[in-house]
Coordinates of C-alpha atoms and ligand atoms in Angstrom, one line a residue:
X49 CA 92.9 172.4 -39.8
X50 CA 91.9 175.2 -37.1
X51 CA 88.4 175.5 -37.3
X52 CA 85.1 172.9 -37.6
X53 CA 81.5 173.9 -39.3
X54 CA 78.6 172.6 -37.5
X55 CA 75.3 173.1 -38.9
X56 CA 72.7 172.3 -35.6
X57 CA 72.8 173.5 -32.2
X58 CA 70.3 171.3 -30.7
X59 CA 71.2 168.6 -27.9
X60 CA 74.4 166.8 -30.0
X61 CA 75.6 170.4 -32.0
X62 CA 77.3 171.7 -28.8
X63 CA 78.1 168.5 -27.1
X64 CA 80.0 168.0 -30.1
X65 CA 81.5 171.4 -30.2
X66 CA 82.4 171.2 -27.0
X67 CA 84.8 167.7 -27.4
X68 CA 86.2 169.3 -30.8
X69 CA 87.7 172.7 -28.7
X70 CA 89.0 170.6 -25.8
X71 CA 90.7 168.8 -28.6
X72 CA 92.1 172.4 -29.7
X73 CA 89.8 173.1 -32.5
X74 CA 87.6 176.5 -33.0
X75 CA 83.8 175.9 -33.8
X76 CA 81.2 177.8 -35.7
X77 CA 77.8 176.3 -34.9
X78 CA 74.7 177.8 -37.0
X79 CA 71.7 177.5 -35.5
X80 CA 68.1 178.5 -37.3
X81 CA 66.3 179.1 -34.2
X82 CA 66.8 182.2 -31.9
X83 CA 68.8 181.4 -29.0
X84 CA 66.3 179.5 -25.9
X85 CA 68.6 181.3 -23.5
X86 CA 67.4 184.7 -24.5
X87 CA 63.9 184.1 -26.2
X88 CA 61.0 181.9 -25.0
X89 CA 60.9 179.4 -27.5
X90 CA 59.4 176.2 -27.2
X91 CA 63.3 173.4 -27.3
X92 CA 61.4 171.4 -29.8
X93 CA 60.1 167.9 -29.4
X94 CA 59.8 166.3 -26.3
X95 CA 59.6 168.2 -23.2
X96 CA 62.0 165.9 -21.3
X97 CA 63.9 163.0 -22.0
X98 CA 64.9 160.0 -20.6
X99 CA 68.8 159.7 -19.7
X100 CA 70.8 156.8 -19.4
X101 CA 74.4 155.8 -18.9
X102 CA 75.5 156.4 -22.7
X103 CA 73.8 160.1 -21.9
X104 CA 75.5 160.2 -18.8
X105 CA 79.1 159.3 -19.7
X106 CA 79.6 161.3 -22.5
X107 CA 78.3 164.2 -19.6
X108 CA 81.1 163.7 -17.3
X109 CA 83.6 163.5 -20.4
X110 CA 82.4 167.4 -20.9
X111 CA 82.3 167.9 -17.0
X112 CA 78.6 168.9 -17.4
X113 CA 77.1 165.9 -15.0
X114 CA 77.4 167.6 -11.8
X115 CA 75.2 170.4 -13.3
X116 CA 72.3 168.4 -15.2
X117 CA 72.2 165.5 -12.0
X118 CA 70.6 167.8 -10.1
X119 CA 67.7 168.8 -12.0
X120 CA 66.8 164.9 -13.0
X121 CA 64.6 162.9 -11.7
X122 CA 65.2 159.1 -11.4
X123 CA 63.0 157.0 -12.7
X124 CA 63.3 153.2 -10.5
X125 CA 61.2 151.1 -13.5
X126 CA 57.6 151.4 -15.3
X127 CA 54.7 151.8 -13.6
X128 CA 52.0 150.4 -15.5
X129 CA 48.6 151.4 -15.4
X130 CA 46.2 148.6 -16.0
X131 CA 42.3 149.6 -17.2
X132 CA 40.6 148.8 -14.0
X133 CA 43.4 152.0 -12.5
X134 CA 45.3 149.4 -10.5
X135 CA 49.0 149.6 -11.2
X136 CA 52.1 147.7 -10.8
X137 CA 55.6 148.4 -10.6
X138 CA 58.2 146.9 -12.7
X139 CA 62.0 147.9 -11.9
X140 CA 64.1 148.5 -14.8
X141 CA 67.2 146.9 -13.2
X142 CA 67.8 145.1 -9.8
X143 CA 70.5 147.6 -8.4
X144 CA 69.8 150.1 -7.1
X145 CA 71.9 152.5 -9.5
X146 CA 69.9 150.9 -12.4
X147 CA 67.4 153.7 -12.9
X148 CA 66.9 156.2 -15.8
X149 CA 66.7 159.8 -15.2
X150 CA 64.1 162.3 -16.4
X151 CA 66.0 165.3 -17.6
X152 CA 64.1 168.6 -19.1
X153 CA 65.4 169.1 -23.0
X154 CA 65.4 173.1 -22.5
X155 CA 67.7 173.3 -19.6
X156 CA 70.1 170.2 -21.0
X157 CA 70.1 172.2 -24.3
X158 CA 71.2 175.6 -22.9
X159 CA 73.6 174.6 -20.1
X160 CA 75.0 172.3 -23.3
X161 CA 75.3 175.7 -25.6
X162 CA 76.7 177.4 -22.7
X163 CA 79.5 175.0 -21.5
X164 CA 80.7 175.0 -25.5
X165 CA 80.9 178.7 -25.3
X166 CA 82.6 178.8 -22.2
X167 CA 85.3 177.0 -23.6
X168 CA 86.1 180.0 -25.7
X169 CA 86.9 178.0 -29.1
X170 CA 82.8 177.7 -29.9
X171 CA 80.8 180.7 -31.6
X172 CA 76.8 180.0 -32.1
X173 CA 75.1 182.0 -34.5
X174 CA 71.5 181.9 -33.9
X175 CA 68.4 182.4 -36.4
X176 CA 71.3 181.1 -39.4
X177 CA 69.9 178.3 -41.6
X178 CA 71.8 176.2 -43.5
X179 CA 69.5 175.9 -47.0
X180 CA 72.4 174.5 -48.9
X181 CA 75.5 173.0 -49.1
X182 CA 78.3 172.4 -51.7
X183 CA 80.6 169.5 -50.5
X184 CA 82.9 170.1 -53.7
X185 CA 83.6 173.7 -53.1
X186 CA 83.1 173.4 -49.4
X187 CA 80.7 176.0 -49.4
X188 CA 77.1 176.4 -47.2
X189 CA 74.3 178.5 -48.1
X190 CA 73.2 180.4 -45.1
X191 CA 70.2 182.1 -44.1
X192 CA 69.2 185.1 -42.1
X193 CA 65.5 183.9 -40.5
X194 CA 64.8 187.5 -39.3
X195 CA 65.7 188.9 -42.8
X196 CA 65.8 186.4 -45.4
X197 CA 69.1 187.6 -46.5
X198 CA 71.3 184.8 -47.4
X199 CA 75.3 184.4 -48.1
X200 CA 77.7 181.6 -48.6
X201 CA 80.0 180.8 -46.1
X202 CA 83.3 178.9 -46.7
X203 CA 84.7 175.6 -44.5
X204 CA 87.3 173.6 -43.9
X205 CA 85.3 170.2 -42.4
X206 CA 81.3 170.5 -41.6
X207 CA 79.7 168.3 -39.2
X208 CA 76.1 167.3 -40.0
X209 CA 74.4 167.8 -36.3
X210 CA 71.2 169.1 -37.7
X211 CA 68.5 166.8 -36.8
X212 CA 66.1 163.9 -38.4
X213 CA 65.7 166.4 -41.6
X214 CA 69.4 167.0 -41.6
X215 CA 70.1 170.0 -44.8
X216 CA 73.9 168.2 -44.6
X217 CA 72.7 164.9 -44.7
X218 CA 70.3 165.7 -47.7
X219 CA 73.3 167.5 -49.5
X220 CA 75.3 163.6 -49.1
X221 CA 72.1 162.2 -50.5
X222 CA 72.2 164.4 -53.5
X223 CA 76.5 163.1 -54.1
X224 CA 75.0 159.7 -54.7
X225 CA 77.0 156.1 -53.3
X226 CA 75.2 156.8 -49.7
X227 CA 72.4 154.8 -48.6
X228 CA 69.7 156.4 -47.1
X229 CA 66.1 155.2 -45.8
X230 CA 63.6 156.7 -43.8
X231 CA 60.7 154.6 -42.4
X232 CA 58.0 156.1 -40.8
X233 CA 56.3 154.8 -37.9
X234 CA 52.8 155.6 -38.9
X235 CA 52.4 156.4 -35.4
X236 CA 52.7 159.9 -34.0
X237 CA 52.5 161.5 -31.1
X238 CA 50.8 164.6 -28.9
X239 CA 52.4 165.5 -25.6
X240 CA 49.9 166.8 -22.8
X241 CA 50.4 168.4 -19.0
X242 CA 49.5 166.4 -15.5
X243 CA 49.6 169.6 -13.4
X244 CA 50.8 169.3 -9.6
X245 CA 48.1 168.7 -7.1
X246 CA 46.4 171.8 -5.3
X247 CA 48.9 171.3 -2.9
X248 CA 51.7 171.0 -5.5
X249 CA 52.4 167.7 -4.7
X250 CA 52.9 165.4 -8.2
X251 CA 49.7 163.1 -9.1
X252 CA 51.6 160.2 -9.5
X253 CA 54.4 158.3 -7.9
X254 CA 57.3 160.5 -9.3
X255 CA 60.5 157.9 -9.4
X256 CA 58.8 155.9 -12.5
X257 CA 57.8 156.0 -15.9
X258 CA 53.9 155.6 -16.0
X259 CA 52.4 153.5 -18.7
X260 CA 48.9 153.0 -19.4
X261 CA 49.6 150.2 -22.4
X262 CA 46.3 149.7 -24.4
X263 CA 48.2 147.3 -26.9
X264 CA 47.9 149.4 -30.6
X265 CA 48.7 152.5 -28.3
X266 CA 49.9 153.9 -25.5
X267 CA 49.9 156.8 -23.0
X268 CA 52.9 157.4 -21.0
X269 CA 54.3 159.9 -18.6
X270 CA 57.6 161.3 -17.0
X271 CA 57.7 163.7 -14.1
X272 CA 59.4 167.0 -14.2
X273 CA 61.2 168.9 -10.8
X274 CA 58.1 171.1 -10.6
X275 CA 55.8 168.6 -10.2
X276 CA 54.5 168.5 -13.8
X277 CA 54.3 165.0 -15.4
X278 CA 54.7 165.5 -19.1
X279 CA 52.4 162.7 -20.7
X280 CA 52.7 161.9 -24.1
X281 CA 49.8 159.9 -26.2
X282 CA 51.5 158.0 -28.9
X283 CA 48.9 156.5 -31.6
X284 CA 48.3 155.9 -35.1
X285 CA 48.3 158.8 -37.3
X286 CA 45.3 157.2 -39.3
X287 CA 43.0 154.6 -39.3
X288 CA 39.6 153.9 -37.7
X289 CA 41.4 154.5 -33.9
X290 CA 43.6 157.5 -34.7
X291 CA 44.7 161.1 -34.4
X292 CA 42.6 161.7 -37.5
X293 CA 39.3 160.1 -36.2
X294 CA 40.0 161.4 -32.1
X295 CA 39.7 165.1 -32.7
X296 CA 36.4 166.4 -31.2
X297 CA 35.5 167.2 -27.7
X298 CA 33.0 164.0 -27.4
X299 CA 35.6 161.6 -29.6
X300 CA 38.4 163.0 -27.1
X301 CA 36.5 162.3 -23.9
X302 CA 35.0 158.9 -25.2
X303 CA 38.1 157.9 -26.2
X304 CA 39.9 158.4 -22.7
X305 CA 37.0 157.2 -20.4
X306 CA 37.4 153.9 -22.8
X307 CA 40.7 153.6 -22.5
X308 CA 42.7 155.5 -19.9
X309 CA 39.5 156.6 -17.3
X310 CA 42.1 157.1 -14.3
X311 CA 43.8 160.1 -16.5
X312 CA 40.4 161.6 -16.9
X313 CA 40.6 163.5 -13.3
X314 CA 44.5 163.6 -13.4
X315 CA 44.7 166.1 -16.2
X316 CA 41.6 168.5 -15.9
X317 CA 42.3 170.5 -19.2
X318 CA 42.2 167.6 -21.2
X319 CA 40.2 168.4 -23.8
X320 CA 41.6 172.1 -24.5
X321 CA 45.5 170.3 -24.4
X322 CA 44.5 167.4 -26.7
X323 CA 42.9 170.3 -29.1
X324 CA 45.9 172.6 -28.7
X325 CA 49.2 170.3 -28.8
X326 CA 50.2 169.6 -32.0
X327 CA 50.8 165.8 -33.3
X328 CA 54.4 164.7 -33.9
X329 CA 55.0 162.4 -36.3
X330 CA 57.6 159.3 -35.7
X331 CA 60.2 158.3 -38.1
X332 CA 63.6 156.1 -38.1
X333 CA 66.4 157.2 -40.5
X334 CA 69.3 154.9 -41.6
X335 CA 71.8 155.5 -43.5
X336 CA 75.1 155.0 -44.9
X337 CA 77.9 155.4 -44.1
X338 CA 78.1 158.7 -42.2
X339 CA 80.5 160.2 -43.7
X340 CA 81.7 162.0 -47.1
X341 CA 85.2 161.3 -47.7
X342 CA 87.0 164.0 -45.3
X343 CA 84.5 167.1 -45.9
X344 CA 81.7 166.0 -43.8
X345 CA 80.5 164.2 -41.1
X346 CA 76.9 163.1 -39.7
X347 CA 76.1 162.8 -35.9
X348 CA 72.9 162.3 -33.7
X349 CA 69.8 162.2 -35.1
X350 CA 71.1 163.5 -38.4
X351 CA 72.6 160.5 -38.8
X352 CA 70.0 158.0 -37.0
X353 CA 66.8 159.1 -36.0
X354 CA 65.2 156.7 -33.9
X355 CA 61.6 156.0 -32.4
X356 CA 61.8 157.1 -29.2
X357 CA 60.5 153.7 -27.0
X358 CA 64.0 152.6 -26.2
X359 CA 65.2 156.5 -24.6
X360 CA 68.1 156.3 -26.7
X361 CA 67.7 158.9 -29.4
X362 CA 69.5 161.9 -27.6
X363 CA 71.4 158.8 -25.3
X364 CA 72.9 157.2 -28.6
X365 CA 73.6 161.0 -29.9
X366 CA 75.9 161.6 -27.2
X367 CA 77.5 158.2 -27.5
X368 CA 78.3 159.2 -31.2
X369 CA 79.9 162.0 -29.9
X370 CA 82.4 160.4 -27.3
X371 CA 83.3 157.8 -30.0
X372 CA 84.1 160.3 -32.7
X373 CA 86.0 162.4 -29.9
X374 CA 88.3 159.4 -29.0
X375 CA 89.2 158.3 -32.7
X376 CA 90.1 162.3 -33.4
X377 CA 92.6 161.5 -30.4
X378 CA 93.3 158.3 -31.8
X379 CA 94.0 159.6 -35.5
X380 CA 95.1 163.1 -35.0
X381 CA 94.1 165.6 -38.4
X382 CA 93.9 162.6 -40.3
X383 CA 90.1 163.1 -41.0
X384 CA 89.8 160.2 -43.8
X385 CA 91.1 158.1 -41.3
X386 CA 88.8 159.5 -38.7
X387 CA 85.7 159.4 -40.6
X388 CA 86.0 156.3 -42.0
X389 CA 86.4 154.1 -38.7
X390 CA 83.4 156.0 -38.0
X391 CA 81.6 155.1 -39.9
X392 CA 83.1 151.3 -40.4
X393 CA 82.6 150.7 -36.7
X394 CA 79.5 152.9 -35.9
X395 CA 76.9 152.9 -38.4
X396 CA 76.0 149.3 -37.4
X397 CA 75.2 150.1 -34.3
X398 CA 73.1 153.4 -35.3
X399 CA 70.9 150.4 -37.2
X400 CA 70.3 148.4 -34.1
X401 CA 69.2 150.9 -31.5
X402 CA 67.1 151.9 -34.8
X403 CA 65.5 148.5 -35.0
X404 CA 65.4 147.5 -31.2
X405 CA 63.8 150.8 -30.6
X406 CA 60.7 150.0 -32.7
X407 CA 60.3 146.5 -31.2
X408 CA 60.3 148.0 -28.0
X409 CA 57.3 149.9 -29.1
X410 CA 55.3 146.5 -29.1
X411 CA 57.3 145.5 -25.8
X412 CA 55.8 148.8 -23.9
X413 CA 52.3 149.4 -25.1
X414 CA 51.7 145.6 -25.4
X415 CA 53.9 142.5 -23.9
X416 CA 54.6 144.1 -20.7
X417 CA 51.4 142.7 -19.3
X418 CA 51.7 139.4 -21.3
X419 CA 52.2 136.2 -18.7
X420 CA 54.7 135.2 -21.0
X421 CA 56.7 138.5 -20.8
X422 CA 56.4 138.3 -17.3
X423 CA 57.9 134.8 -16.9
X424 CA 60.7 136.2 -19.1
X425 CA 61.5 138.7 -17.2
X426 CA 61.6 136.9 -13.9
X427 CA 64.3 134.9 -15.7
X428 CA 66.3 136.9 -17.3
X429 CA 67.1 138.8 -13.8
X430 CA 67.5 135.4 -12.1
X431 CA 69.8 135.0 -15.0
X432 CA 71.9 137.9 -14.8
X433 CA 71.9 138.0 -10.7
X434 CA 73.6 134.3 -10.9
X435 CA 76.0 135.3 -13.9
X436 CA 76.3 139.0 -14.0
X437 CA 79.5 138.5 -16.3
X438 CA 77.8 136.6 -18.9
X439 CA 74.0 137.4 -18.9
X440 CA 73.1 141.0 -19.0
X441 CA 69.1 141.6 -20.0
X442 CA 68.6 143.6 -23.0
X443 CA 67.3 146.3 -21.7
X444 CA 70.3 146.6 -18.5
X445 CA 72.1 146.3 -21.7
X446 CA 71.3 149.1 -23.6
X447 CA 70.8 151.8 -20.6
X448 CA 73.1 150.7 -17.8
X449 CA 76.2 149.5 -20.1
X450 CA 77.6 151.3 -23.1
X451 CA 78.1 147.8 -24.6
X452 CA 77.7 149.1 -28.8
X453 CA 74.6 148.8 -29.8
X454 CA 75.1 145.8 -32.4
X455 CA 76.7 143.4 -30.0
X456 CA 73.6 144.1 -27.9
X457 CA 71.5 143.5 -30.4
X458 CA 73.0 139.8 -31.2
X459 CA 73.5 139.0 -27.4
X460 CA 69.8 139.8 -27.1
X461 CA 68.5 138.0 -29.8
X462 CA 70.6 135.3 -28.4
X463 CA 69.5 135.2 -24.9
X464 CA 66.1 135.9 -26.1
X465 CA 66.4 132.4 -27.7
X466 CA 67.9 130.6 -24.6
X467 CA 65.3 132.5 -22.5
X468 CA 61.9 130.9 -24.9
X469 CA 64.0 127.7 -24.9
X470 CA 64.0 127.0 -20.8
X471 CA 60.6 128.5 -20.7
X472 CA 58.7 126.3 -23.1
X473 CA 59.3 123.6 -20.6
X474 CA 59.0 125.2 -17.2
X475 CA 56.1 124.9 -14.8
X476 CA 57.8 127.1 -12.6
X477 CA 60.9 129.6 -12.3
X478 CA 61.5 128.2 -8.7
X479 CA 62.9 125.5 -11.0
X480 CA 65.2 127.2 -11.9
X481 CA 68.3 127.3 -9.0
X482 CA 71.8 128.6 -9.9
X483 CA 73.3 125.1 -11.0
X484 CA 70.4 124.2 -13.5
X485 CA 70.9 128.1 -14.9
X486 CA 74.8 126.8 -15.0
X487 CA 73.7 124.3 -17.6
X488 CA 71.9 126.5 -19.8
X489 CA 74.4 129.6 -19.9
X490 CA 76.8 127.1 -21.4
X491 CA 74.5 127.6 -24.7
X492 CA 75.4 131.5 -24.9
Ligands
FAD659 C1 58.7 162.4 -28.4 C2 60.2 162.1 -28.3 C3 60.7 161.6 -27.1 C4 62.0 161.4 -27.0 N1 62.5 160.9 -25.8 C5 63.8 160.6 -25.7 C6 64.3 160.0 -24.5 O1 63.6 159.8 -23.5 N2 65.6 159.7 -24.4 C7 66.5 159.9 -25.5 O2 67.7 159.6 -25.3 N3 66.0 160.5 -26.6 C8 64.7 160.8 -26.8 N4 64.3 161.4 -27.9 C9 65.2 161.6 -29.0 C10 66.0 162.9 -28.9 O3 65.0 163.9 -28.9 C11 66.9 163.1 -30.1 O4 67.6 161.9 -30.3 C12 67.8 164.3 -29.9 O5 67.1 165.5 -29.8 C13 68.8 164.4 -31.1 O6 69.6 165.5 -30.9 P1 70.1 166.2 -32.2 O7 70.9 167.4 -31.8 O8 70.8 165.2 -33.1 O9 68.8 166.7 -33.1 P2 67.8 167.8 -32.6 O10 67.6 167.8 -31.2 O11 66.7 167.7 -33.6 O12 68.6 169.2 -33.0 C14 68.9 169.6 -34.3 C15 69.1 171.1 -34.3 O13 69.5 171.5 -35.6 C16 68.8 172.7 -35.9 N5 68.6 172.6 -37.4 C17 67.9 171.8 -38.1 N6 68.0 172.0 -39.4 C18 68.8 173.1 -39.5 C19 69.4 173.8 -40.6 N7 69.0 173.5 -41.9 N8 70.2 174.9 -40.4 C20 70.5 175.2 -39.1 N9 70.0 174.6 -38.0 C21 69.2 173.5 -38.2 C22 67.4 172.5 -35.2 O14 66.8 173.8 -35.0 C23 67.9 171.9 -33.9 O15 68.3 172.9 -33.0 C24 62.9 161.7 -28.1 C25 62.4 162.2 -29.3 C26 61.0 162.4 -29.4 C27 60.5 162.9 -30.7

C-alpha cells in the first residue's frame, strides 16, 4: 500500500500524516474547514492548550519542538485564587523542568499542516467533508462545503482523525461488534479574554495556571505570548446555578461579584464576552477497540474524547500517534497486525486518561483547597523526592512521564491508598523522615 486516507486535519490529522510519509507513505487528508493558514477562522475549541511531555515527545519525533517551544509559555503549578482574592501557588512538580506549557491551538495547528506538507508525501484538501463512508467497498462520501457538490472517493486504508463526532468512527458504529459510549459531562464551558494591562503587561502572574475553584465550578485561566490570558468558566449546563439560569447582564454581574469579585476589574468587557462566547459542551467518548479489521483506524479524540481537567486530550492524541508510528515500523504493511496491537495495547489506556480526567475535575475546582488534599500532597512529594524510582505522584505521572496511561492509573490508585493509610494516623508530616517512608514503600 502507497497511499493513507485521513479524514481530519485538526491537531492529530497531520501529526499523523506526517509520521505515515516519513515512513514512506503518501497522504490525502480532507479537511471541512477552509484552510486557518489562508482564512481567518476561529481553530475551534479552546484557544490554547496545555502541553506536556506526551505532547512534547511525539514533537521532537516530527522535529517540530524547536518551532512550537518558542511560542509556549511555561506554566510552574496552579495558582489558586481563593474568595477573599488572596492566592497561593502550588507547583506542579519539584524540578524545575516539571512545568506544562501553554501553547496557542491556531499556530500548533498550522505549523502541524505545514510540516506534513513539507514532507512532500501529504496533500490537504480543505472545505471536503467526509458525510459517509463505506468500510466494505472502501469508499467515502465527500463533500464540497463551498458547493455542496459531493463524490465518492476510493481508499486503500482510512484513518479516523476527525474529532469527538468522528463521521469514521460513526461509520464503525453502524458495522456493529464495536463498543461505543459517550458520556456527557453535564458541564460545559464559555471561554472569555483578560486583556494585557494599559501598559501591556499581563494581569496576572504569567508562569501558572490560575484557578479560582468554587467547588461545583470553576474559572481558570492560561496566558498567551501577547499578554492575553484566555479564561475559561466551566459550569453546569443546567440547574438552579448554570449557564441556563446566568445569562442576563444583572445574573452575570451578581454571579461574579459572588463568586470570582477579583475578575470583575481584570476582564472589563465582561458582560458583552459572557453574552457573546458561545457555551461548549463537555463529553468523554470510549470506545472499542479502535480499529476495523485492516480498513480503518481511529486516533485522537475520534477515538477518546476526554474532559479536558487533566490537559491530556491533544497530549494523549499525539501519544496515539507515536505509538501507532512505532508498531507500523515494528509490523511493516501488515495492517491487521498493526491495528490490532493497537488496539489490544492502547485502548485501555484511552479509558484511563478518560476516567482520571473527570476525577480531576473534582480535584481542581474542589480538593485543591481541602486540608486533607493538602497533607497529601505534601507527602506524596516527600514520597517521590526520597524514592524517585518507585513513587512518582499521579499527576508527575501523567504529564512529566509517558508512563501509559493504565499503569498510571493502577499505580495511582495504589499510592493513593498507601498515601490515606499513613495519613489517617499522622499528626504531622515532619513524622515522616526517609527511613519511616522506607517502611511504607515496601506496601507498593
Ligand atoms: C476547552 C478545552 C480545553 C482543552 N485543553 C486541552 C489542554 O490543555 N491540553 C490538551 O492536551 N488537550 C486539551 N483539550 C483537548 C484537545 O482540544 C483535543 O484533544 C484535540 O483537539 C484533539 O485533536 P483531534 O485532531 O483529534 O480533534 P480536533 O482537534 O477536534 O480535530 C478534528 C478535525 O477534523 C475535522 N473534521 C471533523 N469532522 C469531519 C468530517 N466529517 N470531515 C472532514 N473533516 C472533519 C474538524 O474540522 C477538525 O479540524 C481541550 C479541549 C477543550 C474542549
Amino acid at each position: 500500500m502507497e497511499k493513507i486516507t485521513l479524514i481530519g486535519a485538526g491537531l492529530t490529522g497531520p501529526l499523523m500524516a506526517t509520521y505515515l510519509a516519513n515512513h514512506g507513505y503518501c497522504v490525502d487528508i480532507y479537511e471541512q474547514r477552509p484552510d486557518m493558514r489562508k482564512e481567518s477562522i476561529s481553530a475551534g475549541r479552546s484557544i490554547n492548550l496545555a502541553m506536556s511531555e506526551r505532547g512534547n515527545h511525539a514533537l521532537k519525533e516530527v522535529g517540530l519542538y524547536e518551532t512550537i517551544n518558542p511560542l509556549t509559555i511555561p506554566m510552574r503549578g496552579r495558582m489558586i485564587h481563593d474568595l477573599d482574592g488572596s492566592t497561593h501557588l502550588q507547583p506542579y512538580g519539584q524540578r524545575p523542568n516539571e512545568v506544562i506549557h501553554s501553547v496557542p491551538r491556531a499556530q500548533l495547528n498550522k505549523a502541524l499542516m505545514t510540516l506534513a506538507e513539507e514532507t512532500g508525501k501529504v496533500k490537504i484538501h480543505f472545505n471536503k467533508e467526509c458525510t459517509d463512508l463505506d468500510l466494505d467497498k472502501k469508499t467515502v462520501t465527500i463533500k464540497n462545503s463551498y458547493t455542496g457538490e459531493t463524490c465518492i472517493i476510493s481508499y486503500e486504508l482510512v484513518m479516523g482523525v476527525d474529532g469527538s463526532a468522528s463521521a469514521v468512527r460513526e461509520a464503525i458504529v453502524q458495522k456493529g461488534a464495536f463498543s461505543y459510549q459517550k458520556k456527557p459531562l453535564g458541564h460545559g464551558y464559555k471561554e472569555l479574554t483578560m486583556y494585557p494591562k494599559r501598559n501591556g503587561d499581563f494581569r496576572l502572574y504569567s508562569n501558572a495556571l490560575h484557578i479560582w475553584p468554587r467547588g461545583q465550578f470553576m474559572l481558570i485561566a492560561l496566558p498567551n505570548k501577547d499578554k492575553t490570558f484566555t479564561c475559561t468558566l466551566f459550569f453546569p449546563i443546567e440547574g438552579p446555578i448554570s449557564f441556563e439560569t446566568v445569562n442576563d447582564e444583572s445574573e452575570i454581574l451578581k454571579f461574579f461579584q459572588l463568586q470570582f469579585p477579583d475578575t470583575i476589574k481584570l476582564i472589563p468587557d465582561l458582560v458583552e464576552q459572557f453574552q457573546q462566547n458561545p457555551v461548549g459542551q463537555l463529553a468523554s467518548v470510549y470506545c472499542d477497540p479502535w480499529h476495523y479489521q485492516d480498513k480503518a483506524v481511529l486516533l485522537g479524540d475520534a477515538a477518546h474524547a476526554v474532559v479536558p481537567f487533566f490537559g491530556q486530550g491533544m497530549n494523549a492524541s499525539f501519544q496515539d500517534c507515536s505509538v501507532l508510528s512505532s508498531l507500523i515500523e515494528k509490523n511493516r504493511g501488515n495492517w491487521s497486525d498493526i491495528f490490532s496491537e493497537f488496539s489490544r495495547t492502547h485502548v485501555q489506556n484511552g479509558h484511563a486518561i478518560a476516567d482520571m480526567a473527570v476525577e480531576n475535575y473534582l480535584e481542581m475546582r474542589d480538593h485543591v483547597n481541602d486540608p486533607e488534599y493538602k497533607k497529601r500532597r505534601k507527602l506524596e512529594l516527600k514520597f517521590e523526592e526520597y524514592f524517585p524510582e518507585k513513587f512518582i505522584p499521579r499527576y508527575s505521572m501523567v504529564s512529566f512521564h509517558r508512563l501509559p496511561y493504565a499503569e498510571v492509573y493502577q499505580r495511582g490508585e495504589k499510592q493513593f491508598r498507601l498515601l490515606d493509610k499513613i495519613i489517617k494516623n499522622l499528626k504531622s508530616i515532619e513524622e515522616i523522615d526517609k527511613t519511616t517512608a522506607l517502611t511504607y514503600i515496601k506496601d507498593l
